Amino acid sequence: MMPEKSTANKKSVLGNLWVQSKVDEAISKQLKNQADYPQIICDLIASRDIDLHTVSHFLNPTLKHFLPDPFLLKDMKQGVDRIIDAVTHNQKITVYGDYDVDGATSTALLIRFFRMLGVDIEFYIPDRQIEGYGPNTKAFEHLASSGTHLIITVDCGTLSFEPIAVAKKMGTDVVVIDHHAGTSTHPECVALINPNRLDETSPLKHLAAVGISFMVCVAVTQSLREQGYFNDKPTPDLISLLDIVALGTVCDVVSLTGLNRAFVAQGLKVLSQSKNKGLAYLINLLNIDRNQLSPYHFGFVIGPRINAGGRIGTSTLGTILLSSEDDQVVASAAEQLNSLNEERKLLQESTLLDADLQVNPNNPIIVVSSPEWHQGVIGIVAGKLKDKYHKPTFVIAVDPVTQEGKASARSIPGFDIGHSIHLAHEHNVILQGGGHPMAGGFSLKHSQIDDFITFMSTHVSSVVSAEHFLPKRTFDGHLTLNSLTISLHDLIEQIGPFGSGNPTPKFLFQNVHLKKIVVMQEKHIRCFLEDPISGKAAEALIFNAFQSAIGDFLVKHQYKHIDILGTLKKDSWQDRITLKIWIEDARASS
C-alpha cells in the first residue's frame, strides 16, 4: 500500500481518522496508456505497490507463474525422502495438526493427498482445553507406542523440542511442516520445512501452513513420478485440492500476494465445482450462492464454522468435514459445526462485554483476564478489543484450578507481537508462546500477569510511536451514489481476490441524505440513502450495529446528511441483482 495522503478531517463516530491511500499518479497514467485499463482500476493498482511489469500476473494469478520449485525450501528433500520411504514400505503415518482452520485444512489436505496415493493415514488434533496448542509429550508417546512410524506435524512443531525428542527416542520419526517463527536451535526432527526458520532464505515466508503443505504434496508427487511410482497408478490431481488450500490461506490472514493470491484465485474456481463433499454440504446448509463465492465466505462464513469445533467443541470435526467422503459423516460434522458456531457467538458476546469492563484505555496495551472465560473465544475477543482501542491486546483465560492462563494476542500495524512474545519468554514473564507479527498466543502463571503487563507496557512504549496509536481507516477513493452500478462493481472485482495484503477497496460517500433507516431482527440496520443533488437512491447495510455507537449515530441522524465509509457488495434476491454499500464507519457531514 502506498503512503497515505494526509487529510485534515474530524474523527468518525467510531473515533477514527479517515485517510485516503495515495495513488502513484505516474504508474496510474502509464497503466492507462499501456493497457487502457479503466481509470478506477489504474488508481487502485497504483495505490497498492504493484510493479508495472507484474500487473498482468496480478490481475490473472496462476500457479504456473507463481509456484516455485518446492525443493528451494530447506529440508524439503529430507522430508520428502522420509515420506516416500514410509509410503513405499507401508509404514504407519499420522498427521498431527493444529485445531484452527489452517491446521484443519493442512491435515485434511494431506489425508486427501495420501488417499490419492492409495495410502490411508491417521490424524491427531489436540484438544484446545485439555492439551493446548501444538505437540505434547503425552500425545507423541501415545502415537509412537501405537505403531506410528512417521509423524507429520502441520501448523505446529517448530518449537516442540521435548515431544519430538521423546518420539525419536521411541523410534518414531517426525517431519515438521510449519510457518511459525523459530529460534536458531531446531528440534530433533528428520526435516523442519518452514519458510520462517531463521536460516531460511526462500521468498515464501508469507505462506500459511496449508500452502507449505501443498508445496510438500507437489514435491512428493514430483519425486514419485521420477521413481516411476505412477507407471501403474493415477497421478494425484493436486489442483482439486486447492479449495482447501484457499480456505486455510484466507482464514490464517496471510498476505494475499504472489503465490497466496494464485492459491485463492484458483481455489475459488475449484470450490465453485464443489468436489469436496464436506464443503459442498456446508455451502448448501448455509444457502451460499456458488456463483458468488469469495474470500469473504472463506473468512467470515465457512471459516468460523470450521474453527468452531477447535474453539469450543470436538477439535477433529473440521478435519473430518474437509477430508471425509462419507455423506452421513460430512452431514453430521457440518450440522455440529454450524450449531457449535452459534454457541460460540453467545460465548464470545458475553466474554467481550465482560472483558471491555476491565479495559483501561489510558494504558499503552490492553490486558484483561478472568477465570470464567472460555479459551476458545479469547482470540476473537482480543481482535475486537484491538479494533476498538487500536492498541496491542492480550486476553487471558485463567484455569481456576491450576492458576495457569492461556492468552491470545492481537496487534496493530507497526508492532510485531510474535517477536514481543518471544522477548517476554526470554525475560521469564511468561511460560511459553509465539506467533506472527499481528497475532500470537502464550501461557503464563496467574502470578506472572502483573510482571507481564509491566514488561510489555515498557516494551511497547519503547518501540511504538504515539502516531501508531491513532486509530485510522484508510479508503481508496471518493464515490457518489450516482456512480453505483453493477459494472463498476465488476471492474473493482478484477483486482481481487481481496484479503490481507490486498484489502477490499473502501470508498468515501460524502454528504448523502439518510432518508430512512429500518432495524432488522433487532440487530442489523438498513439505510435508505439519497443523493442530495440528483436524487439517486441507494441502500446501505450494517450488521450487528443496533444499540451500538454507530447504530445510535445512524438512528440519531435519520433525515440528515452524513458521510459514509464502506465497501460495495452485490446482493442477489429473487433473480434480481442490486449493489449495496456495506457501512464500516460514519460521521456527520461538514
GROMACS .gro file of C-alpha atoms in nm, residues 97-109 154-156 208-211 243-254 298-299 302-311 315-320 322:
model
   51
   97GLY     CA    1  -0.238  -3.079   1.320
   98ASP     CA    2  -0.342  -2.763   1.496
   99TYR     CA    3  -0.708  -2.708   1.586
  100ASP     CA    4  -0.758  -2.388   1.386
  101VAL     CA    5  -0.861  -2.359   1.019
  102ASP     CA    6  -0.502  -2.358   0.892
  103GLY     CA    7  -0.434  -2.674   1.093
  104ALA     CA    8  -0.758  -2.844   0.988
  105THR     CA    9  -0.709  -2.763   0.619
  106SER     CA   10  -0.343  -2.871   0.629
  107THR     CA   11  -0.438  -3.200   0.793
  108ALA     CA   12  -0.728  -3.263   0.555
  109LEU     CA   13  -0.508  -3.175   0.257
  154VAL     CA   14   0.131  -2.930   1.032
  155ASP     CA   15   0.092  -2.569   1.151
  156CYS     CA   16   0.290  -2.656   1.464
  208ALA     CA   17   0.018  -2.034   0.561
  209ALA     CA   18   0.089  -2.388   0.679
  210VAL     CA   19  -0.162  -2.522   0.428
  211GLY     CA   20   0.032  -2.354   0.146
  243ASP     CA   21  -1.025  -2.532  -0.242
  244ILE     CA   22  -0.884  -2.650   0.092
  245VAL     CA   23  -0.561  -2.457   0.036
  246ALA     CA   24  -0.753  -2.138  -0.039
  247LEU     CA   25  -0.972  -2.178   0.270
  248GLY     CA   26  -0.676  -2.215   0.506
  249THR     CA   27  -0.483  -1.935   0.337
  250VAL     CA   28  -0.763  -1.682   0.376
  251CYS     CA   29  -0.855  -1.785   0.730
  252ASP     CA   30  -0.497  -1.759   0.855
  253VAL     CA   31  -0.497  -1.397   0.734
  254VAL     CA   32  -0.169  -1.423   0.545
  298PHE     CA   33  -1.397  -1.828   0.348
  299GLY     CA   34  -1.306  -1.582   0.620
  302ILE     CA   35  -1.721  -2.101   0.627
  303GLY     CA   36  -1.405  -2.042   0.830
  304PRO     CA   37  -1.572  -1.962   1.164
  305ARG     CA   38  -1.769  -2.285   1.142
  306ILE     CA   39  -1.459  -2.494   1.068
  307ASN     CA   40  -1.297  -2.320   1.364
  308ALA     CA   41  -1.590  -2.378   1.600
  309GLY     CA   42  -1.500  -2.740   1.673
  310GLY     CA   43  -1.148  -2.649   1.780
  311ARG     CA   44  -1.269  -2.348   1.978
  315SER     CA   45  -1.125  -3.048   1.775
  316THR     CA   46  -1.137  -3.310   1.498
  317LEU     CA   47  -1.467  -3.200   1.342
  318GLY     CA   48  -1.316  -2.953   1.096
  319THR     CA   49  -1.069  -3.206   0.961
  320ILE     CA   50  -1.339  -3.473   0.938
  322LEU     CA   51  -1.291  -3.148   0.495
   0.00000   0.00000   0.00000
